[in-house]
PDB file of C-alpha atoms in Angstrom:
ATOM      1  CA  MET A 712     -52.110 -32.830  -8.895  1.00 41.00           C
ATOM      2  CA  GLN A 713     -51.479 -29.237  -9.977  1.00 43.00           C
ATOM      3  CA  ASN A 714     -50.890 -30.307 -13.581  1.00 47.00           C
ATOM      4  CA  THR A 715     -54.003 -32.500 -13.558  1.00 41.00           C
ATOM      5  CA  LEU A 716     -56.161 -29.722 -12.184  1.00 38.00           C
ATOM      6  CA  ARG A 717     -54.889 -27.475 -14.935  1.00 46.00           C
ATOM      7  CA  PHE A 718     -56.951 -29.510 -17.344  1.00 43.00           C
ATOM      8  CA  LEU A 719     -60.218 -29.317 -15.456  1.00 40.00           C
ATOM      9  CA  GLY A 720     -61.109 -26.233 -17.418  1.00 42.00           C
ATOM     10  CA  LEU A 721     -60.937 -28.248 -20.605  1.00 40.00           C
ATOM     11  CA  LEU A 722     -63.983 -30.243 -19.571  1.00 39.00           C
ATOM     12  CA  ILE A 723     -66.158 -27.439 -20.871  1.00 36.00           C
ATOM     13  CA  LEU A 724     -64.814 -28.307 -24.303  1.00 40.00           C
ATOM     14  CA  PHE A 725     -66.753 -31.532 -24.329  1.00 40.00           C
ATOM     15  CA  LEU A 726     -70.174 -30.284 -23.369  1.00 35.00           C
ATOM     16  CA  HIS A 727     -71.254 -30.030 -27.006  1.00 36.00           C
ATOM     17  CA  PRO A 728     -72.426 -33.335 -28.519  1.00 38.00           C
ATOM     18  CA  LEU A 729     -70.227 -32.945 -31.584  1.00 37.00           C
ATOM     19  CA  ALA A 730     -67.112 -32.870 -29.438  1.00 37.00           C
ATOM     20  CA  VAL A 731     -67.892 -36.050 -27.536  1.00 36.00           C
ATOM     21  CA  LYS A 732     -68.396 -38.134 -30.649  1.00 43.00           C
ATOM     22  CA  SER A 733     -65.588 -40.594 -31.260  1.00 41.00           C
ATOM     23  CA  GLN A 734     -63.713 -40.263 -34.496  1.00 49.00           C
ATOM     24  CA  GLU A 735     -64.497 -43.770 -35.706  1.00 57.00           C
ATOM     25  CA  LYS A 736     -64.109 -43.161 -39.427  1.00 65.00           C
ATOM     26  CA  GLY A 737     -60.847 -44.720 -40.620  1.00 93.00           C
ATOM     27  CA  LEU A 738     -60.229 -46.470 -37.308  1.00 97.00           C
ATOM     28  CA  ALA A 739     -56.922 -48.322 -37.677  1.00 97.00           C
ATOM     29  CA  TYR A 740     -56.412 -49.471 -34.091  1.00 98.00           C
ATOM     30  CA  SER A 741     -58.367 -49.451 -30.857  1.00 97.00           C
ATOM     31  CA  SER A 742     -57.631 -50.519 -27.301  1.00 97.00           C
ATOM     32  CA  GLU A 743     -58.785 -49.442 -23.857  1.00 95.00           C
ATOM     33  CA  HIS A 744     -56.179 -46.693 -23.755  1.00 96.00           C
ATOM     34  CA  LEU A 745     -55.444 -45.757 -27.369  1.00 98.00           C
ATOM     35  CA  LYS A 746     -57.191 -45.204 -30.687  1.00 98.00           C
ATOM     36  CA  ILE A 747     -55.468 -44.581 -34.015  1.00 98.00           C
ATOM     37  CA  ILE A 748     -57.478 -43.084 -36.868  1.00 98.00           C
ATOM     38  CA  ALA A 749     -56.284 -42.857 -40.473  1.00 98.00           C
ATOM     39  CA  ILE A 750     -56.966 -39.465 -42.039  1.00 96.00           C
ATOM     40  CA  SER A 751     -54.818 -39.970 -45.151  1.00 96.00           C
ATOM     41  CA  GLU A 752     -52.514 -42.612 -46.584  1.00 95.00           C
ATOM     42  CA  ASN A 753     -49.634 -41.473 -44.375  1.00 96.00           C
ATOM     43  CA  SER A 754     -51.196 -39.502 -41.512  1.00 98.00           C
ATOM     44  CA  TYR A 755     -52.987 -40.812 -38.425  1.00 98.00           C
ATOM     45  CA  VAL A 756     -54.578 -39.138 -35.427  1.00 98.00           C
ATOM     46  CA  HIS A 757     -53.649 -40.901 -32.194  1.00 98.00           C
ATOM     47  CA  VAL A 758     -56.199 -40.474 -29.418  1.00 98.00           C
ATOM     48  CA  SER A 759     -55.339 -41.185 -25.800  1.00 97.00           C
ATOM     49  CA  TYR A 760     -57.092 -40.253 -22.587  1.00 95.00           C
ATOM     50  CA  LEU A 761     -56.415 -37.947 -19.680  1.00 88.00           C
ATOM     51  CA  ASP A 762     -57.871 -39.023 -16.321  1.00 83.00           C
ATOM     52  CA  ILE A 763     -59.614 -36.212 -14.473  1.00 74.00           C
ATOM     53  CA  PRO A 764     -60.663 -36.660 -10.816  1.00 74.00           C
ATOM     54  CA  ASP A 765     -64.442 -36.864 -10.352  1.00 71.00           C
ATOM     55  CA  TYR A 766     -64.946 -36.928 -14.117  1.00 71.00           C
ATOM     56  CA  GLY A 767     -63.062 -39.792 -15.744  1.00 74.00           C
ATOM     57  CA  LYS A 768     -61.409 -39.866 -19.137  1.00 84.00           C
ATOM     58  CA  PHE A 769     -61.446 -37.379 -21.958  1.00 81.00           C
ATOM     59  CA  GLU A 770     -59.779 -37.612 -25.323  1.00 93.00           C
ATOM     60  CA  CYS A 771     -56.486 -35.973 -26.289  1.00 97.00           C
ATOM     61  CA  ASN A 772     -55.348 -35.839 -29.917  1.00 98.00           C
ATOM     62  CA  GLY A 773     -51.882 -36.333 -31.331  1.00 98.00           C
ATOM     63  CA  LEU A 774     -50.581 -37.117 -34.804  1.00 98.00           C
ATOM     64  CA  VAL A 775     -48.422 -39.735 -36.514  1.00 98.00           C
ATOM     65  CA  TYR A 776     -46.922 -39.019 -39.929  1.00 98.00           C
ATOM     66  CA  ILE A 777     -45.271 -41.913 -41.805  1.00 98.00           C
ATOM     67  CA  ASN A 778     -43.260 -41.614 -45.009  1.00 98.00           C
ATOM     68  CA  ASN A 779     -40.945 -44.237 -46.520  1.00 98.00           C
ATOM     69  CA  LYS A 780     -40.852 -46.327 -43.322  1.00 98.00           C
ATOM     70  CA  GLU A 781     -39.968 -43.341 -41.133  1.00 98.00           C
ATOM     71  CA  ALA A 782     -42.437 -41.885 -38.624  1.00 98.00           C
ATOM     72  CA  VAL A 783     -42.702 -38.738 -36.551  1.00 98.00           C
ATOM     73  CA  VAL A 784     -45.097 -38.518 -33.605  1.00 98.00           C
ATOM     74  CA  PHE A 785     -46.627 -35.171 -32.659  1.00 98.00           C
ATOM     75  CA  ASP A 786     -47.470 -35.024 -28.966  1.00 98.00           C
ATOM     76  CA  SER A 787     -46.965 -38.003 -26.724  1.00 98.00           C
ATOM     77  CA  PRO A 788     -49.799 -39.658 -24.838  1.00 97.00           C
ATOM     78  CA  SER A 789     -49.721 -38.525 -21.215  1.00 93.00           C
ATOM     79  CA  GLU A 790     -48.867 -42.011 -19.906  1.00 96.00           C
ATOM     80  CA  GLU A 791     -45.638 -43.839 -20.688  1.00 98.00           C
ATOM     81  CA  ALA A 792     -47.332 -47.210 -21.167  1.00 98.00           C
ATOM     82  CA  VAL A 793     -49.644 -45.737 -23.808  1.00 98.00           C
ATOM     83  CA  ALA A 794     -46.713 -44.066 -25.540  1.00 98.00           C
ATOM     84  CA  THR A 795     -45.031 -47.480 -25.701  1.00 98.00           C
ATOM     85  CA  GLU A 796     -48.235 -48.955 -27.144  1.00 98.00           C
ATOM     86  CA  LEU A 797     -48.232 -46.305 -29.863  1.00 98.00           C
ATOM     87  CA  ILE A 798     -44.575 -46.885 -30.736  1.00 98.00           C
ATOM     88  CA  LYS A 799     -45.203 -50.627 -30.896  1.00 98.00           C
ATOM     89  CA  TRP A 800     -48.118 -50.163 -33.331  1.00 98.00           C
ATOM     90  CA  ILE A 801     -45.974 -48.012 -35.610  1.00 98.00           C
ATOM     91  CA  ALA A 802     -43.174 -50.592 -35.590  1.00 98.00           C
ATOM     92  CA  GLU A 803     -45.206 -53.781 -35.866  1.00 98.00           C
ATOM     93  CA  VAL A 804     -48.219 -52.761 -37.930  1.00 98.00           C
ATOM     94  CA  LYS A 805     -46.752 -50.011 -40.111  1.00 98.00           C
ATOM     95  CA  ASN A 806     -43.241 -51.532 -40.198  1.00 98.00           C
ATOM     96  CA  SER A 807     -41.771 -48.076 -39.597  1.00 98.00           C
ATOM     97  CA  ASP A 808     -39.217 -46.524 -37.249  1.00 98.00           C
ATOM     98  CA  VAL A 809     -40.097 -43.536 -35.100  1.00 98.00           C
ATOM     99  CA  THR A 810     -37.345 -41.014 -35.795  1.00 98.00           C
ATOM    100  CA  ALA A 811     -38.644 -38.110 -33.680  1.00 98.00           C
ATOM    101  CA  VAL A 812     -41.390 -36.866 -31.392  1.00 98.00           C
ATOM    102  CA  VAL A 813     -42.460 -33.211 -31.552  1.00 98.00           C
ATOM    103  CA  VAL A 814     -44.056 -31.558 -28.514  1.00 98.00           C
ATOM    104  CA  ASN A 815     -46.739 -28.929 -29.141  1.00 98.00           C
ATOM    105  CA  HIS A 816     -46.575 -27.236 -25.710  1.00 98.00           C
ATOM    106  CA  PHE A 817     -45.567 -27.952 -22.128  1.00 98.00           C
ATOM    107  CA  HIS A 818     -48.776 -29.501 -20.706  1.00 97.00           C
ATOM    108  CA  ASP A 819     -48.625 -33.159 -19.715  1.00 93.00           C
ATOM    109  CA  ASP A 820     -51.129 -34.290 -22.350  1.00 95.00           C
ATOM    110  CA  CYS A 821     -48.390 -33.381 -24.843  1.00 98.00           C
ATOM    111  CA  LEU A 822     -45.256 -34.709 -23.165  1.00 97.00           C
ATOM    112  CA  GLY A 823     -46.153 -37.032 -20.267  1.00 96.00           C
ATOM    113  CA  GLY A 824     -45.046 -40.120 -22.200  1.00 98.00           C
ATOM    114  CA  LEU A 825     -41.716 -38.712 -23.411  1.00 98.00           C
ATOM    115  CA  PRO A 826     -39.617 -41.054 -21.231  1.00 98.00           C
ATOM    116  CA  SER A 827     -40.821 -43.997 -23.342  1.00 98.00           C
ATOM    117  CA  PHE A 828     -39.451 -42.340 -26.471  1.00 98.00           C
ATOM    118  CA  HIS A 829     -36.196 -41.322 -24.798  1.00 98.00           C
ATOM    119  CA  ALA A 830     -35.636 -44.852 -23.466  1.00 98.00           C
ATOM    120  CA  LEU A 831     -35.609 -46.078 -27.084  1.00 98.00           C
ATOM    121  CA  GLY A 832     -33.222 -43.368 -28.226  1.00 98.00           C
ATOM    122  CA  ILE A 833     -35.938 -41.418 -30.047  1.00 98.00           C
ATOM    123  CA  PRO A 834     -35.144 -37.691 -29.902  1.00 98.00           C
ATOM    124  CA  SER A 835     -37.754 -35.126 -28.862  1.00 98.00           C
ATOM    125  CA  PHE A 836     -38.114 -31.601 -30.232  1.00 98.00           C
ATOM    126  CA  ALA A 837     -39.943 -28.520 -28.935  1.00 98.00           C
ATOM    127  CA  ASN A 838     -39.921 -24.766 -28.721  1.00 98.00           C
ATOM    128  CA  GLN A 839     -37.118 -23.554 -26.440  1.00 98.00           C
ATOM    129  CA  THR A 840     -39.742 -22.042 -24.145  1.00 98.00           C
ATOM    130  CA  THR A 841     -41.438 -25.442 -23.852  1.00 98.00           C
ATOM    131  CA  ILE A 842     -38.200 -26.905 -22.507  1.00 98.00           C
ATOM    132  CA  ILE A 843     -37.961 -24.155 -19.890  1.00 98.00           C
ATOM    133  CA  LEU A 844     -41.604 -24.441 -18.814  1.00 98.00           C
ATOM    134  CA  ALA A 845     -41.560 -28.259 -18.680  1.00 98.00           C
ATOM    135  CA  ARG A 846     -38.477 -28.192 -16.479  1.00 98.00           C
ATOM    136  CA  GLU A 847     -40.035 -25.605 -14.160  1.00 98.00           C
ATOM    137  CA  ALA A 848     -43.224 -27.691 -13.891  1.00 97.00           C
ATOM    138  CA  GLY A 849     -41.336 -30.900 -13.087  1.00 97.00           C
ATOM    139  CA  LEU A 850     -42.554 -32.599 -16.265  1.00 98.00           C
ATOM    140  CA  PRO A 851     -40.568 -34.687 -18.771  1.00 98.00           C
ATOM    141  CA  VAL A 852     -38.284 -32.337 -20.690  1.00 98.00           C
ATOM    142  CA  PRO A 853     -37.894 -32.350 -24.488  1.00 98.00           C
ATOM    143  CA  GLN A 854     -34.305 -32.759 -25.620  1.00 98.00           C
ATOM    144  CA  VAL A 855     -33.841 -30.409 -28.579  1.00 98.00           C
ATOM    145  CA  GLY A 856     -35.182 -26.881 -28.756  1.00 98.00           C
ATOM    146  CA  PHE A 857     -35.784 -24.343 -31.518  1.00 98.00           C
ATOM    147  CA  ASP A 858     -36.726 -20.676 -31.411  1.00 95.00           C
ATOM    148  CA  THR A 859     -39.172 -19.957 -34.217  1.00 97.00           C
ATOM    149  CA  GLN A 860     -39.135 -22.621 -36.906  1.00 98.00           C
ATOM    150  CA  MET A 861     -37.725 -26.109 -37.455  1.00 98.00           C
ATOM    151  CA  GLU A 862     -38.117 -28.453 -40.420  1.00 98.00           C
ATOM    152  CA  LEU A 863     -37.868 -32.226 -40.111  1.00 98.00           C
ATOM    153  CA  GLU A 864     -37.342 -34.640 -42.988  1.00 97.00           C
ATOM    154  CA  VAL A 865     -39.476 -37.776 -42.763  1.00 98.00           C
ATOM    155  CA  GLY A 866     -38.603 -40.204 -45.525  1.00 97.00           C
ATOM    156  CA  THR A 867     -39.135 -38.148 -48.671  1.00 97.00           C
ATOM    157  CA  GLY A 868     -41.529 -35.789 -46.898  1.00 97.00           C
ATOM    158  CA  LYS A 869     -41.032 -32.720 -44.764  1.00 96.00           C
ATOM    159  CA  VAL A 870     -42.710 -31.306 -41.681  1.00 98.00           C
ATOM    160  CA  ARG A 871     -42.619 -27.630 -40.753  1.00 98.00           C
ATOM    161  CA  ASN A 872     -42.872 -26.881 -37.040  1.00 98.00           C
ATOM    162  CA  GLN A 873     -43.362 -23.223 -36.209  1.00 98.00           C
ATOM    163  CA  TYR A 874     -44.073 -20.811 -33.370  1.00 98.00           C
ATOM    164  CA  PHE A 875     -46.492 -17.984 -34.229  1.00 98.00           C
ATOM    165  CA  GLY A 876     -47.194 -16.457 -30.827  1.00 98.00           C
ATOM    166  CA  GLU A 877     -48.950 -16.924 -27.520  1.00 98.00           C
ATOM    167  CA  ALA A 878     -52.420 -18.471 -27.332  1.00 98.00           C
ATOM    168  CA  HIS A 879     -53.363 -21.554 -25.258  1.00 98.00           C
ATOM    169  CA  THR A 880     -49.892 -21.257 -23.741  1.00 98.00           C
ATOM    170  CA  LYS A 881     -46.942 -18.945 -24.319  1.00 98.00           C
ATOM    171  CA  ASP A 882     -44.973 -21.746 -26.028  1.00 98.00           C
ATOM    172  CA  ASN A 883     -47.548 -23.449 -28.295  1.00 98.00           C
ATOM    173  CA  ILE A 884     -46.485 -24.312 -31.850  1.00 98.00           C
ATOM    174  CA  VAL A 885     -48.143 -25.853 -34.904  1.00 98.00           C
ATOM    175  CA  SER A 886     -46.875 -28.566 -37.272  1.00 98.00           C
ATOM    176  CA  TYR A 887     -47.609 -28.581 -40.998  1.00 98.00           C
ATOM    177  CA  ILE A 888     -47.345 -31.534 -43.396  1.00 98.00           C
ATOM    178  CA  ALA A 889     -47.264 -30.188 -46.942  1.00 95.00           C
ATOM    179  CA  GLU A 890     -47.893 -33.594 -48.529  1.00 94.00           C
ATOM    180  CA  ASP A 891     -51.331 -33.787 -46.908  1.00 97.00           C
ATOM    181  CA  ARG A 892     -51.969 -30.029 -46.532  1.00 98.00           C
ATOM    182  CA  LEU A 893     -52.461 -30.939 -42.886  1.00 98.00           C
ATOM    183  CA  LEU A 894     -52.013 -28.799 -39.786  1.00 98.00           C
ATOM    184  CA  PHE A 895     -51.673 -30.199 -36.280  1.00 98.00           C
ATOM    185  CA  GLY A 896     -52.702 -27.246 -34.148  1.00 98.00           C
ATOM    186  CA  GLY A 897     -52.861 -28.819 -30.703  1.00 98.00           C
ATOM    187  CA  CYS A 898     -54.854 -27.117 -27.963  1.00 97.00           C
ATOM    188  CA  MET A 899     -54.443 -23.696 -29.553  1.00 98.00           C
ATOM    189  CA  ILE A 900     -57.044 -24.750 -32.135  1.00 98.00           C
ATOM    190  CA  LYS A 901     -60.588 -25.457 -30.960  1.00 98.00           C
ATOM    191  CA  ALA A 902     -62.906 -28.137 -32.325  1.00 98.00           C
ATOM    192  CA  GLN A 903     -66.060 -26.806 -33.943  1.00 97.00           C
ATOM    193  CA  ASP A 904     -68.501 -25.419 -31.341  1.00 96.00           C
ATOM    194  CA  ALA A 905     -66.074 -26.040 -28.469  1.00 96.00           C
ATOM    195  CA  LYS A 906     -65.904 -23.585 -25.579  1.00 94.00           C
ATOM    196  CA  LYS A 907     -62.769 -21.688 -24.554  1.00 94.00           C
ATOM    197  CA  GLY A 908     -61.667 -24.471 -22.220  1.00 88.00           C
ATOM    198  CA  ASN A 909     -58.543 -24.306 -20.086  1.00 87.00           C
ATOM    199  CA  LEU A 910     -57.192 -20.760 -19.802  1.00 96.00           C
ATOM    200  CA  ALA A 911     -54.798 -21.301 -16.891  1.00 95.00           C
ATOM    201  CA  ASP A 912     -51.700 -20.586 -18.968  1.00 97.00           C
ATOM    202  CA  ALA A 913     -53.375 -18.753 -21.845  1.00 98.00           C
ATOM    203  CA  ASN A 914     -52.966 -15.339 -23.380  1.00 98.00           C
ATOM    204  CA  VAL A 915     -56.515 -14.590 -24.503  1.00 98.00           C
ATOM    205  CA  GLN A 916     -55.502 -11.107 -25.686  1.00 97.00           C
ATOM    206  CA  THR A 917     -53.206 -12.473 -28.414  1.00 98.00           C
ATOM    207  CA  TRP A 918     -54.896 -15.853 -29.111  1.00 98.00           C
ATOM    208  CA  SER A 919     -57.027 -14.715 -32.050  1.00 98.00           C
ATOM    209  CA  GLN A 920     -54.146 -12.748 -33.582  1.00 98.00           C
ATOM    210  CA  THR A 921     -51.843 -15.756 -33.349  1.00 98.00           C
ATOM    211  CA  VAL A 922     -54.319 -17.995 -35.176  1.00 98.00           C
ATOM    212  CA  GLN A 923     -54.824 -15.324 -37.827  1.00 98.00           C
ATOM    213  CA  LYS A 924     -51.082 -15.501 -38.521  1.00 98.00           C
ATOM    214  CA  ILE A 925     -51.334 -19.279 -38.875  1.00 98.00           C
ATOM    215  CA  LYS A 926     -54.235 -18.978 -41.290  1.00 98.00           C
ATOM    216  CA  ALA A 927     -52.261 -16.524 -43.434  1.00 98.00           C
ATOM    217  CA  ALA A 928     -49.179 -18.766 -43.429  1.00 98.00           C
ATOM    218  CA  PHE A 929     -51.082 -21.873 -44.581  1.00 98.00           C
ATOM    219  CA  PRO A 930     -53.779 -20.748 -47.077  1.00 95.00           C
ATOM    220  CA  ASP A 931     -54.261 -24.172 -48.683  1.00 94.00           C
ATOM    221  CA  LEU A 932     -55.188 -26.278 -45.676  1.00 97.00           C
ATOM    222  CA  LYS A 933     -57.219 -29.427 -46.208  1.00 97.00           C
ATOM    223  CA  THR A 934     -57.140 -30.919 -42.696  1.00 98.00           C
ATOM    224  CA  VAL A 935     -56.811 -29.295 -39.259  1.00 98.00           C
ATOM    225  CA  ILE A 936     -56.381 -31.367 -36.092  1.00 98.00           C
ATOM    226  CA  PRO A 937     -57.259 -29.696 -32.777  1.00 98.00           C
ATOM    227  CA  GLY A 938     -55.837 -30.818 -29.441  1.00 97.00           C
ATOM    228  CA  HIS A 939     -59.199 -32.230 -28.379  1.00 96.00           C
ATOM    229  CA  GLY A 940     -62.305 -33.153 -30.330  1.00 95.00           C
ATOM    230  CA  PRO A 941     -63.093 -33.957 -33.964  1.00 97.00           C
ATOM    231  CA  THR A 942     -60.785 -33.175 -36.864  1.00 97.00           C
ATOM    232  CA  GLY A 943     -61.903 -30.492 -39.309  1.00 98.00           C
ATOM    233  CA  SER A 944     -60.512 -28.169 -41.939  1.00 97.00           C
ATOM    234  CA  GLU A 945     -59.752 -24.456 -42.200  1.00 97.00           C
ATOM    235  CA  GLU A 946     -63.069 -23.598 -40.566  1.00 98.00           C
ATOM    236  CA  LEU A 947     -61.532 -24.627 -37.223  1.00 98.00           C
ATOM    237  CA  LEU A 948     -59.058 -21.758 -37.564  1.00 98.00           C
ATOM    238  CA  GLU A 949     -61.889 -19.380 -38.387  1.00 98.00           C
ATOM    239  CA  TYR A 950     -63.927 -20.668 -35.462  1.00 98.00           C
ATOM    240  CA  THR A 951     -60.999 -20.284 -33.033  1.00 98.00           C
ATOM    241  CA  ILE A 952     -60.326 -16.752 -34.272  1.00 98.00           C
ATOM    242  CA  ALA A 953     -63.969 -15.871 -33.641  1.00 98.00           C
ATOM    243  CA  VAL A 954     -64.052 -17.440 -30.162  1.00 98.00           C
ATOM    244  CA  PHE A 955     -61.109 -15.350 -28.986  1.00 98.00           C
ATOM    245  CA  ALA A 956     -61.759 -12.192 -31.003  1.00 96.00           C
ATOM    246  CA  PRO A 957     -61.537  -9.099 -28.813  1.00 88.00           C
ATOM    247  CA  PRO A 958     -64.872  -7.428 -28.055  1.00 84.00           C
ATOM    248  CA  LYS A 959     -65.820  -4.625 -30.411  1.00 76.00           C
TER     249      LYS A 959
END
């Protein structure tokens, strides 16, 4: 219950009409519990739903990157059954093997479905601090940790996973796919016109500074995926920086 209540603050994120619109363009798969949206030839946003008491469902974004029949999933759906559904789609429709799952931060909309990956022998990766926080919170624990940066090979492609500092949580990372000039920012990055959302584990003093570092590290971004709400481009970094900029 404590972990579910942690997300109640995120409901503010969806008050703007733009944020509640479904990302139907490029829809590759849809069921009651899962949507998969193509955003390039090899990259797909997976959208699952978090159940909030007295509210219902709201959308949570993750990413799938496929290259040469290998796939990496970024953030697991919060429910194991939905994680299994996602893995099945990758195997049966895309004829690809999931070789890893990368966890953005320790909240259960990022790692709740990890047991489904682990049961199939799929390794999970996260910031070392994510492992500590997930264990303390009684949530599924990622298997392999890194301190600042980790690169994964996916077929002939590469993914850079990196920690830049505290923001939405003290452990949040981003993942960058050079092939698509794509950044998966998770809940650290806000959808356009979204409110501040859940601040229960946030560092609002360093949030803007952290995103500024990300913007400087990836100057050629084409696509930016926030943790919730519609996909955008570099303007989502600029918007997030502005939302959390310290008062003048």
